[in-house]
mmCIF file of C-alpha atoms and ligand atoms in Angstrom:
data_model
loop_
_atom_site.group_PDB
_atom_site.id
_atom_site.type_symbol
_atom_site.label_atom_id
_atom_site.label_comp_id
_atom_site.label_asym_id
_atom_site.label_seq_id
_atom_site.Cartn_x
_atom_site.Cartn_y
_atom_site.Cartn_z
ATOM 1 C CA MET A 119 8.069 -15.887 -7.313
ATOM 2 C CA SER A 120 6.876 -12.657 -9.263
ATOM 3 C CA GLU A 121 8.904 -12.982 -11.830
ATOM 4 C CA ASN A 122 6.520 -16.125 -13.334
ATOM 5 C CA HIS A 123 3.178 -13.821 -12.266
ATOM 6 C CA GLU A 124 1.802 -11.618 -14.633
ATOM 7 C CA LEU A 125 3.119 -7.611 -14.219
ATOM 8 C CA ILE A 126 -0.426 -4.595 -13.743
ATOM 9 C CA LEU A 127 1.086 -1.898 -12.454
ATOM 10 C CA GLU A 128 4.421 -1.061 -13.121
ATOM 11 C CA ALA A 129 6.280 2.274 -11.387
ATOM 12 C CA LYS A 130 9.244 3.836 -12.232
ATOM 13 C CA HIS A 131 11.600 6.252 -11.210
ATOM 14 C CA ILE A 132 8.063 7.917 -9.640
ATOM 15 C CA THR A 133 9.453 11.154 -7.576
ATOM 16 C CA ARG A 134 7.088 13.141 -6.032
ATOM 17 C CA ARG A 135 7.394 16.500 -4.455
ATOM 18 C CA TYR A 136 5.624 18.627 -2.887
ATOM 19 C CA PRO A 137 6.363 23.046 -1.553
ATOM 20 C CA ALA A 138 6.773 23.533 2.216
ATOM 21 C CA PRO A 139 6.596 26.790 4.193
ATOM 22 C CA ASN A 140 8.862 29.567 3.251
ATOM 23 C CA GLY A 141 10.276 28.455 -0.177
ATOM 24 C CA ARG A 142 11.465 25.126 0.032
ATOM 25 C CA THR A 143 10.492 21.614 -0.988
ATOM 26 C CA LEU A 144 9.301 18.056 0.365
ATOM 27 C CA THR A 145 10.203 15.152 -1.361
ATOM 28 C CA ALA A 146 7.879 12.667 -0.311
ATOM 29 C CA CYS A 147 8.666 10.020 -3.055
ATOM 30 C CA GLN A 148 11.896 9.577 -4.440
ATOM 31 C CA ASP A 149 12.601 7.511 -7.815
ATOM 32 C CA VAL A 150 10.559 5.830 -6.489
ATOM 33 C CA SER A 151 9.938 1.652 -8.752
ATOM 34 C CA LEU A 152 7.933 -0.732 -8.263
ATOM 35 C CA ASN A 153 6.001 -3.428 -9.450
ATOM 36 C CA PHE A 154 2.297 -4.584 -8.777
ATOM 37 C CA TYR A 155 2.182 -8.455 -9.687
ATOM 38 C CA ARG A 156 -1.658 -10.174 -11.060
ATOM 39 C CA GLY A 157 -2.543 -11.916 -7.742
ATOM 40 C CA GLN A 158 -0.151 -10.506 -5.514
ATOM 41 C CA THR A 159 0.138 -8.003 -2.501
ATOM 42 C CA LEU A 160 2.825 -5.766 -2.297
ATOM 43 C CA GLY A 161 2.865 -4.576 1.681
ATOM 44 C CA ILE A 162 4.618 -1.283 2.117
ATOM 45 C CA VAL A 163 6.736 -0.791 5.555
ATOM 46 C CA GLY A 164 7.848 1.493 7.826
ATOM 47 C CA GLU A 165 7.368 4.954 9.420
ATOM 48 C CA SER A 166 4.869 7.505 10.105
ATOM 49 C CA GLY A 167 5.338 10.217 6.814
ATOM 50 C CA CYS A 168 8.490 7.795 5.162
ATOM 51 C CA GLY A 169 5.671 7.882 1.539
ATOM 52 C CA LYS A 170 3.370 5.513 2.185
ATOM 53 C CA SER A 171 0.268 7.143 1.258
ATOM 54 C CA THR A 172 1.476 9.210 -1.099
ATOM 55 C CA PHE A 173 3.055 6.677 -3.384
ATOM 56 C CA MET A 174 -0.416 4.441 -3.138
ATOM 57 C CA ARG A 175 -2.526 8.080 -3.682
ATOM 58 C CA MET A 176 -0.863 7.813 -7.066
ATOM 59 C CA VAL A 177 -1.087 4.009 -7.715
ATOM 60 C CA VAL A 178 -4.530 4.977 -7.609
ATOM 61 C CA SER A 179 -4.609 7.890 -10.201
ATOM 62 C CA LEU A 180 -5.238 9.606 -7.298
ATOM 63 C CA GLU A 181 -2.453 12.820 -7.627
ATOM 64 C CA GLN A 182 0.356 12.227 -10.390
ATOM 65 C CA PRO A 183 4.144 12.773 -9.802
ATOM 66 C CA ASP A 184 6.874 15.770 -10.331
ATOM 67 C CA GLU A 185 8.931 12.582 -12.300
ATOM 68 C CA GLY A 186 8.145 8.727 -13.251
ATOM 69 C CA GLU A 187 5.504 7.070 -14.821
ATOM 70 C CA PHE A 188 2.924 4.497 -13.911
ATOM 71 C CA LEU A 189 2.612 1.870 -16.642
ATOM 72 C CA PHE A 190 -0.305 -0.052 -16.246
ATOM 73 C CA HIS A 191 -0.167 -3.286 -18.531
ATOM 74 C CA GLY A 192 2.686 -0.943 -20.505
ATOM 75 C CA ARG A 193 0.005 2.174 -21.368
ATOM 76 C CA ASP A 194 1.629 4.801 -19.222
ATOM 77 C CA ILE A 195 -1.407 5.942 -17.060
ATOM 78 C CA THR A 196 -0.253 9.768 -15.546
ATOM 79 C CA LYS A 197 -0.668 11.466 -18.890
ATOM 80 C CA LEU A 198 -4.322 10.108 -19.270
ATOM 81 C CA LYS A 199 -7.054 13.740 -18.772
ATOM 82 C CA GLY A 200 -11.196 13.525 -18.925
ATOM 83 C CA GLU A 201 -13.168 10.640 -19.371
ATOM 84 C CA GLU A 202 -9.802 8.094 -20.534
ATOM 85 C CA LEU A 203 -8.962 8.333 -16.875
ATOM 86 C CA ARG A 204 -12.079 8.408 -15.294
ATOM 87 C CA GLN A 205 -12.846 4.798 -17.055
ATOM 88 C CA HIS A 206 -8.495 4.359 -15.964
ATOM 89 C CA ARG A 207 -10.088 4.524 -12.420
ATOM 90 C CA GLN A 208 -12.774 1.650 -12.135
ATOM 91 C CA LYS A 209 -9.101 -0.465 -12.414
ATOM 92 C CA ILE A 210 -7.873 0.604 -8.937
ATOM 93 C CA GLN A 211 -9.739 1.273 -6.175
ATOM 94 C CA MET A 212 -8.638 2.131 -2.513
ATOM 95 C CA VAL A 213 -10.219 1.298 1.236
ATOM 96 C CA PHE A 214 -8.781 3.523 3.229
ATOM 97 C CA GLN A 215 -8.453 3.426 6.986
ATOM 98 C CA ASP A 216 -11.446 4.843 8.013
ATOM 99 C CA PRO A 217 -14.963 4.360 5.850
ATOM 100 C CA ALA A 218 -16.532 5.889 8.450
ATOM 101 C CA GLU A 219 -15.346 9.368 7.004
ATOM 102 C CA ALA A 220 -15.074 7.710 3.918
ATOM 103 C CA PHE A 221 -19.426 7.326 4.180
ATOM 104 C CA SER A 222 -22.661 9.653 3.736
ATOM 105 C CA PRO A 223 -24.959 8.227 6.912
ATOM 106 C CA ARG A 224 -27.849 9.394 5.660
ATOM 107 C CA MET A 225 -26.686 6.635 2.458
ATOM 108 C CA ARG A 226 -27.415 2.386 3.433
ATOM 109 C CA VAL A 227 -25.369 0.285 2.530
ATOM 110 C CA MET A 228 -26.917 -0.682 -0.621
ATOM 111 C CA ASP A 229 -26.590 2.969 -1.801
ATOM 112 C CA ILE A 230 -22.319 3.279 -0.537
ATOM 113 C CA ILE A 231 -21.488 -1.016 -1.788
ATOM 114 C CA CYS A 232 -23.505 0.091 -5.553
ATOM 115 C CA GLU A 233 -22.633 4.645 -6.100
ATOM 116 C CA PRO A 234 -19.570 3.142 -8.601
ATOM 117 C CA LEU A 235 -21.459 0.632 -10.401
ATOM 118 C CA LEU A 236 -24.759 3.702 -10.626
ATOM 119 C CA ASN A 237 -21.730 5.854 -11.330
ATOM 120 C CA PHE A 238 -20.151 4.523 -13.947
ATOM 121 C CA LYS A 239 -23.908 3.456 -15.583
ATOM 122 C CA ARG A 240 -22.377 -0.482 -15.095
ATOM 123 C CA ILE A 241 -26.243 -1.902 -13.067
ATOM 124 C CA ARG A 242 -29.759 -0.013 -13.248
ATOM 125 C CA LYS A 243 -30.940 1.418 -9.898
ATOM 126 C CA SER A 244 -33.775 -1.274 -9.699
ATOM 127 C CA GLU A 245 -30.536 -3.772 -9.047
ATOM 128 C CA LYS A 246 -28.563 -1.903 -6.705
ATOM 129 C CA GLU A 247 -30.106 -4.047 -4.095
ATOM 130 C CA ALA A 248 -29.748 -7.529 -5.487
ATOM 131 C CA VAL A 249 -26.145 -6.429 -6.083
ATOM 132 C CA ALA A 250 -26.063 -5.257 -2.489
ATOM 133 C CA ARG A 251 -26.845 -8.963 -1.308
ATOM 134 C CA ARG A 252 -23.835 -10.824 -3.479
ATOM 135 C CA TYR A 253 -20.923 -8.692 -2.568
ATOM 136 C CA LEU A 254 -22.255 -8.518 0.827
ATOM 137 C CA GLU A 255 -22.022 -11.800 0.842
ATOM 138 C CA MET A 256 -19.167 -12.395 -1.070
ATOM 139 C CA VAL A 257 -17.222 -9.753 2.698
ATOM 140 C CA GLU A 258 -19.130 -12.052 4.811
ATOM 141 C CA LEU A 259 -21.799 -9.810 5.469
ATOM 142 C CA PRO A 260 -25.469 -10.119 5.988
ATOM 143 C CA GLY A 261 -27.054 -9.344 3.346
ATOM 144 C CA ASP A 262 -29.908 -7.561 4.938
ATOM 145 C CA PHE A 263 -27.506 -5.697 6.135
ATOM 146 C CA ALA A 264 -27.803 -3.852 2.040
ATOM 147 C CA LEU A 265 -30.157 -1.539 3.986
ATOM 148 C CA ARG A 266 -28.686 -0.588 6.976
ATOM 149 C CA TYR A 267 -27.227 2.351 7.456
ATOM 150 C CA PRO A 268 -23.952 3.355 7.990
ATOM 151 C CA HIS A 269 -23.546 4.335 11.945
ATOM 152 C CA SER A 270 -25.621 1.356 12.636
ATOM 153 C CA MET A 271 -22.314 -1.206 11.793
ATOM 154 C CA SER A 272 -19.520 -2.340 13.950
ATOM 155 C CA GLY A 273 -15.709 -0.825 12.734
ATOM 156 C CA GLY A 274 -15.057 -4.460 11.366
ATOM 157 C CA GLN A 275 -18.504 -4.300 9.605
ATOM 158 C CA ARG A 276 -18.238 -1.553 7.705
ATOM 159 C CA GLN A 277 -14.554 -1.256 6.310
ATOM 160 C CA ARG A 278 -15.972 -5.163 5.053
ATOM 161 C CA VAL A 279 -18.763 -2.470 4.023
ATOM 162 C CA GLY A 280 -15.386 -0.619 2.422
ATOM 163 C CA ILE A 281 -14.057 -3.652 0.947
ATOM 164 C CA ALA A 282 -17.061 -4.782 -0.522
ATOM 165 C CA ARG A 283 -18.077 -1.683 -2.753
ATOM 166 C CA ALA A 284 -14.030 -1.487 -4.186
ATOM 167 C CA LEU A 285 -14.130 -4.929 -4.755
ATOM 168 C CA VAL A 286 -18.059 -3.710 -6.721
ATOM 169 C CA LEU A 287 -15.779 -2.620 -10.593
ATOM 170 C CA GLU A 288 -14.088 -5.544 -9.756
ATOM 171 C CA PRO A 289 -10.584 -3.869 -10.836
ATOM 172 C CA GLU A 290 -7.556 -5.123 -11.513
ATOM 173 C CA LEU A 291 -5.801 -4.144 -8.151
ATOM 174 C CA ILE A 292 -6.425 -2.615 -4.358
ATOM 175 C CA VAL A 293 -4.373 -0.692 -2.569
ATOM 176 C CA TYR A 294 -5.464 -1.363 1.545
ATOM 177 C CA ASP A 295 -4.007 2.336 3.228
ATOM 178 C CA GLU A 296 -3.831 1.280 7.453
ATOM 179 C CA ALA A 297 -7.397 0.157 6.247
ATOM 180 C CA THR A 298 -7.088 -2.412 9.006
ATOM 181 C CA SER A 299 -4.877 -0.721 11.187
ATOM 182 C CA ALA A 300 -7.949 0.699 13.396
ATOM 183 C CA LEU A 301 -9.345 -2.357 14.641
ATOM 184 C CA ASP A 302 -9.210 -4.909 17.052
ATOM 185 C CA VAL A 303 -6.528 -7.414 16.851
ATOM 186 C CA SER A 304 -9.875 -10.341 16.637
ATOM 187 C CA VAL A 305 -11.490 -8.193 13.782
ATOM 188 C CA GLN A 306 -8.241 -7.258 12.038
ATOM 189 C CA LYS A 307 -7.550 -11.102 12.000
ATOM 190 C CA THR A 308 -10.425 -11.711 9.725
ATOM 191 C CA ILE A 309 -10.729 -9.556 7.642
ATOM 192 C CA ILE A 310 -7.066 -10.542 6.825
ATOM 193 C CA GLU A 311 -8.314 -13.812 6.007
ATOM 194 C CA LEU A 312 -10.514 -11.989 4.576
ATOM 195 C CA LEU A 313 -8.732 -10.164 1.968
ATOM 196 C CA VAL A 314 -6.418 -13.488 1.631
ATOM 197 C CA LYS A 315 -9.311 -15.187 0.256
ATOM 198 C CA LEU A 316 -10.688 -12.980 -1.433
ATOM 199 C CA GLN A 317 -7.116 -11.965 -3.375
ATOM 200 C CA LYS A 318 -7.368 -15.927 -5.042
ATOM 201 C CA GLU A 319 -10.900 -16.111 -5.576
ATOM 202 C CA LYS A 320 -10.275 -13.113 -7.856
ATOM 203 C CA ASN A 321 -6.401 -12.773 -8.855
ATOM 204 C CA ILE A 322 -7.198 -9.449 -7.621
ATOM 205 C CA SER A 323 -4.222 -7.119 -6.617
ATOM 206 C CA TYR A 324 -3.357 -5.793 -3.596
ATOM 207 C CA GLY A 325 -1.121 -2.572 -2.608
ATOM 208 C CA PHE A 326 -1.540 -2.842 1.167
ATOM 209 C CA ILE A 327 0.291 0.030 3.227
ATOM 210 C CA CYS A 328 0.661 -0.417 6.968
ATOM 211 C CA HIS A 329 3.170 -0.327 10.379
ATOM 212 C CA ASP A 330 2.394 -3.632 11.648
ATOM 213 C CA MET A 331 5.245 -4.881 10.281
ATOM 214 C CA ALA A 332 4.738 -8.200 11.112
ATOM 215 C CA LEU A 333 1.314 -7.875 9.390
ATOM 216 C CA VAL A 334 2.908 -7.143 6.287
ATOM 217 C CA GLN A 335 5.386 -9.541 5.750
ATOM 218 C CA SER A 336 2.753 -12.254 6.558
ATOM 219 C CA LEU A 337 0.679 -11.376 3.635
ATOM 220 C CA SER A 338 3.124 -10.209 0.954
ATOM 221 C CA HIS A 339 4.522 -12.211 -1.212
ATOM 222 C CA GLN A 340 7.225 -8.207 -0.953
ATOM 223 C CA VAL A 341 7.340 -5.782 0.501
ATOM 224 C CA ALA A 342 8.800 -2.447 0.295
ATOM 225 C CA VAL A 343 10.618 -0.676 3.040
ATOM 226 C CA MET A 344 10.640 2.795 2.294
ATOM 227 C CA TYR A 345 12.124 5.671 4.123
ATOM 228 C CA LEU A 346 12.580 9.653 4.439
ATOM 229 C CA GLY A 347 10.800 9.271 0.662
ATOM 230 C CA HIS A 348 12.813 5.974 -0.314
ATOM 231 C CA ILE A 349 12.543 1.600 -0.957
ATOM 232 C CA MET A 350 16.044 1.926 1.034
ATOM 233 C CA GLU A 351 15.228 -3.050 0.554
ATOM 234 C CA LEU A 352 12.787 -4.878 -0.902
ATOM 235 C CA LEU A 353 11.910 -7.924 -0.476
ATOM 236 C CA PRO A 354 9.734 -11.532 -0.056
ATOM 237 C CA GLY A 355 7.474 -11.262 2.096
ATOM 238 C CA ASP A 356 9.152 -13.963 4.507
ATOM 239 C CA LYS A 357 12.806 -13.133 3.657
ATOM 240 C CA VAL A 358 11.708 -10.532 6.399
ATOM 241 C CA ALA A 359 11.923 -11.848 9.341
ATOM 242 C CA ASP A 360 14.615 -13.708 8.164
ATOM 243 C CA GLY A 361 16.470 -12.513 5.615
ATOM 244 C CA CYS A 362 17.076 -9.120 5.745
ATOM 245 C CA VAL A 363 20.162 -7.580 4.859
ATOM 246 C CA HIS A 364 19.409 -3.333 5.726
ATOM 247 C CA PRO A 365 20.576 -2.116 8.935
ATOM 248 C CA TYR A 366 17.330 -0.434 9.018
ATOM 249 C CA THR A 367 14.823 -3.507 7.517
ATOM 250 C CA LYS A 368 16.623 -5.579 10.970
ATOM 251 C CA ALA A 369 15.766 -2.557 13.560
ATOM 252 C CA MET A 370 12.453 -3.047 12.880
ATOM 253 C CA ALA A 371 12.291 -6.712 12.254
ATOM 254 C CA GLU A 372 14.594 -6.847 15.798
ATOM 255 C CA ALA A 373 11.971 -4.739 16.930
ATOM 256 C CA VAL A 374 9.219 -6.490 15.934
ATOM 257 C CA PHE A 375 9.959 -10.527 15.699
ATOM 258 C CA ASP A 376 11.754 -10.670 19.215
ATOM 259 C CA LEU A 377 11.605 -14.321 18.896
ATOM 260 C CA HIS A 378 14.291 -14.988 16.929
ATOM 261 C CA MET A 379 16.313 -12.136 18.906
ATOM 262 C CA ASP A 380 19.720 -13.187 19.596
ATOM 263 C CA PHE A 381 20.502 -12.448 23.205
ATOM 264 C CA GLY A 382 23.419 -12.041 23.728
ATOM 265 C CA LYS A 383 24.373 -9.396 21.519
ATOM 266 C CA PRO A 384 23.174 -5.578 21.763
ATOM 267 C CA ILE A 385 19.842 -4.384 20.472
ATOM 268 C CA GLU A 386 20.479 -2.139 17.236
ATOM 269 C CA SER A 387 17.306 -0.909 17.043
ATOM 270 C CA ILE A 388 17.252 2.965 16.584
ATOM 271 C CA GLU A 389 15.826 4.909 19.248
ATOM 272 C CA SER A 390 15.723 8.230 17.685
ATOM 273 C CA GLU A 391 13.200 10.176 15.457
ATOM 274 C CA ALA A 392 13.925 10.192 11.219
ATOM 275 C CA PRO A 393 15.356 13.601 11.131
ATOM 276 C CA SER A 394 12.866 15.602 8.529
ATOM 277 C CA PRO A 395 12.144 14.710 5.022
ATOM 278 C CA LEU A 396 13.344 18.887 4.563
ATOM 279 C CA ASP A 397 16.010 18.049 5.866
ATOM 280 C CA VAL A 398 17.258 14.875 4.531
ATOM 281 C CA PRO A 399 21.266 15.080 4.160
ATOM 282 C CA PRO A 400 22.952 14.108 0.592
ATOM 283 C CA GLY A 401 23.875 10.785 1.016
ATOM 284 C CA CYS A 402 22.423 7.705 2.400
ATOM 285 C CA PRO A 403 19.039 8.623 4.466
ATOM 286 C CA PHE A 404 19.344 6.898 6.967
ATOM 287 C CA GLN A 405 22.492 7.695 7.700
ATOM 288 C CA SER A 406 21.974 9.823 10.996
ATOM 289 C CA ARG A 407 20.303 6.391 13.261
ATOM 290 C CA CYS A 408 22.710 3.713 11.372
ATOM 291 C CA PRO A 409 24.441 1.560 13.349
ATOM 292 C CA LYS A 410 26.813 0.253 10.922
ATOM 293 C CA CYS A 411 27.875 4.246 9.098
ATOM 294 C CA MET A 412 30.227 5.032 7.232
ATOM 295 C CA ASP A 413 32.347 6.948 5.962
ATOM 296 C CA ILE A 414 31.275 6.987 1.670
ATOM 297 C CA CYS A 415 27.380 6.840 4.111
ATOM 298 C CA ARG A 416 27.975 10.556 4.429
ATOM 299 C CA LYS A 417 28.609 11.280 1.115
ATOM 300 C CA GLU A 418 27.199 8.469 -2.056
ATOM 301 C CA LYS A 419 23.004 7.740 -2.129
ATOM 302 C CA PRO A 420 23.373 4.022 -1.542
ATOM 303 C CA VAL A 421 20.951 2.674 -4.650
ATOM 304 C CA LEU A 422 19.249 -1.089 -5.048
ATOM 305 C CA LYS A 423 21.764 -3.527 -5.980
ATOM 306 C CA THR A 424 20.043 -7.121 -6.496
ATOM 307 C CA ILE A 425 21.194 -9.551 -3.229
ATOM 308 C CA ALA A 426 18.977 -12.248 -4.017
ATOM 309 C CA GLN A 427 16.566 -13.198 -6.934
ATOM 310 C CA GLY A 428 13.333 -10.868 -5.803
ATOM 311 C CA HIS A 429 16.000 -8.810 -2.793
ATOM 312 C CA GLN A 430 17.356 -5.478 -3.570
ATOM 313 C CA ALA A 431 19.110 -3.401 -1.080
ATOM 314 C CA ALA A 432 20.581 0.400 -1.600
ATOM 315 C CA CYS A 433 23.525 -0.359 2.004
ATOM 316 C CA HIS A 434 26.900 1.016 0.300
ATOM 317 C CA LEU A 435 27.985 -2.662 3.039
ATOM 318 C CA TYR A 436 25.959 -4.272 -0.280
ATOM 319 C CA ASP A 437 27.675 -2.660 -2.182
ATOM 320 C CA LEU A 438 31.740 -3.777 -1.429
ATOM 321 C CA LYS A 439 31.575 -6.710 -1.382
HETATM 322 P P1 ADP B 933 3.372 7.671 5.336
HETATM 323 O O1 ADP B 933 1.494 7.663 4.462
HETATM 324 O O2 ADP B 933 3.817 7.389 4.690
HETATM 325 O O3 ADP B 933 3.129 8.183 6.625
HETATM 326 P P2 ADP B 933 2.459 10.300 3.720
HETATM 327 O O4 ADP B 933 2.644 9.573 2.209
HETATM 328 O O5 ADP B 933 0.727 10.121 4.319
HETATM 329 O O6 ADP B 933 3.227 9.289 4.789
HETATM 330 O O7 ADP B 933 3.332 11.741 3.937
HETATM 331 C C1 ADP B 933 5.139 11.015 3.257
HETATM 332 C C2 ADP B 933 5.388 12.886 3.224
HETATM 333 O O8 ADP B 933 4.922 14.109 2.959
HETATM 334 C C3 ADP B 933 5.120 13.809 4.521
HETATM 335 O O9 ADP B 933 6.095 14.225 5.579
HETATM 336 C C4 ADP B 933 4.448 14.573 4.806
HETATM 337 O O10 ADP B 933 3.786 15.453 5.496
HETATM 338 C C5 ADP B 933 3.850 15.117 2.781
HETATM 339 N N1 ADP B 933 2.999 15.275 2.997
HETATM 340 C C6 ADP B 933 2.045 14.295 2.072
HETATM 341 N N2 ADP B 933 0.756 14.803 1.942
HETATM 342 C C7 ADP B 933 1.227 16.375 1.659
HETATM 343 C C8 ADP B 933 1.446 18.016 1.027
HETATM 344 N N3 ADP B 933 -0.363 17.454 0.237
HETATM 345 N N4 ADP B 933 1.646 18.929 1.162
HETATM 346 C C9 ADP B 933 2.606 19.155 1.338
HETATM 347 N N5 ADP B 933 2.543 17.942 2.287
HETATM 348 C C10 ADP B 933 2.255 16.645 2.262
HETATM 349 MG MG1 MG B 934 -0.355 7.262 5.664
#
C-alpha cells in the first residue's frame, strides 16, 4: 500500500505544548510521526481533546511545533517565513467543520471560491465567475450558485463550496477537520463520495479527522489512533474493524462495529473518561482505562512497534513477543 506511493509530507517527532493555568504545560501532541502519501488518505481518530486538530493545524502551517519537523517533499517547512511560507500555503489546504462561520455572509459564492486565487494573483477579477462555475460543477453544484450568498444554501451545499474553495489552488494535500460531522448522515454520505471521487481524479492526498471511526476507516488508507497526544496505533483502514491490536483501538472498534462483537465475551469497552492532558501519567497514557494494564505499563511508556507491514502499535503486550 502506502510504501508504493510517493511521500508528500512527513511529520517527524512532532511535539506541541500549550501553556496552562498555574504555570503548567499541556502537551497536545507528543512525538507524533506520520506520513502523507500522494493520492491517499490518512485518517486520525480519537476522543475529543486528544490532539487531532492541533496536529492538523501544524500540517497546514497555521501553527508551528515546539519540537520536530515537517518535511514537504523532503524540505523542512517549519522554518519557512514571510513570502516563502505564504507561497507554500497554497500546497496544503484545510476544510473546517462549519463553512458558514468561515465565510463572510456578504461575499457571493464566486468571491468565496475565488478569493484564494485572487490573493495569489493567479486569476483576474474578470475571470472569477467562469472559474467559480467550473469548480462548482466539480463539486456537483449548479454553476448558477456562483451568484448566490452562502446563507441561501443548505449545510451540505455550503460544505461543497468549502471544498471548491480548497480545490482552486490545486493543492497536493487537503485536510478535513470534522468537515462532515455537522451534516445529516445522508448528506454526509454524498459528500464523502464526492471526496473519494475528487481524490481519484486529482490524485490528491487527504488528512481526515472525524470522531466517527466507521466513517474514517471506510475512506482512509491509513488510520492513526490518537490518545492524549500520542499515536497508539497506525494501521491500514481496512484492518481497523478486524485487525486492530491496541486495547484502546479494540475498545473503540468494538463499540462501533458491533456486528463483529462476540457476545460470549464480556464487552471490554471503556466507560471512564480520559484523564486530563495535564495529568498524563508516566508510562502508558492509556493505563488508567486499559483492561490489560500490567506493571510495566505504569513505569515505561510503550513506543510504536511494527506488527505487520503498514501496521504499528504502542503497547507493551506486543513487546513481549
Ligand atoms: P481534538 O481536535 O482531538 O479534539 P485539540 O487538538 O483541539 O483536540 O486539543 C488537544 C488539547 O490541546 C486539548 O486539551 C485542548 O484543550 C488543548 N488545546 C488546543 N488548542 C489550545 C490552545 N490554543 N491553547 C491551549 N490549549 C489548547
Ligand atoms: Mg478537533
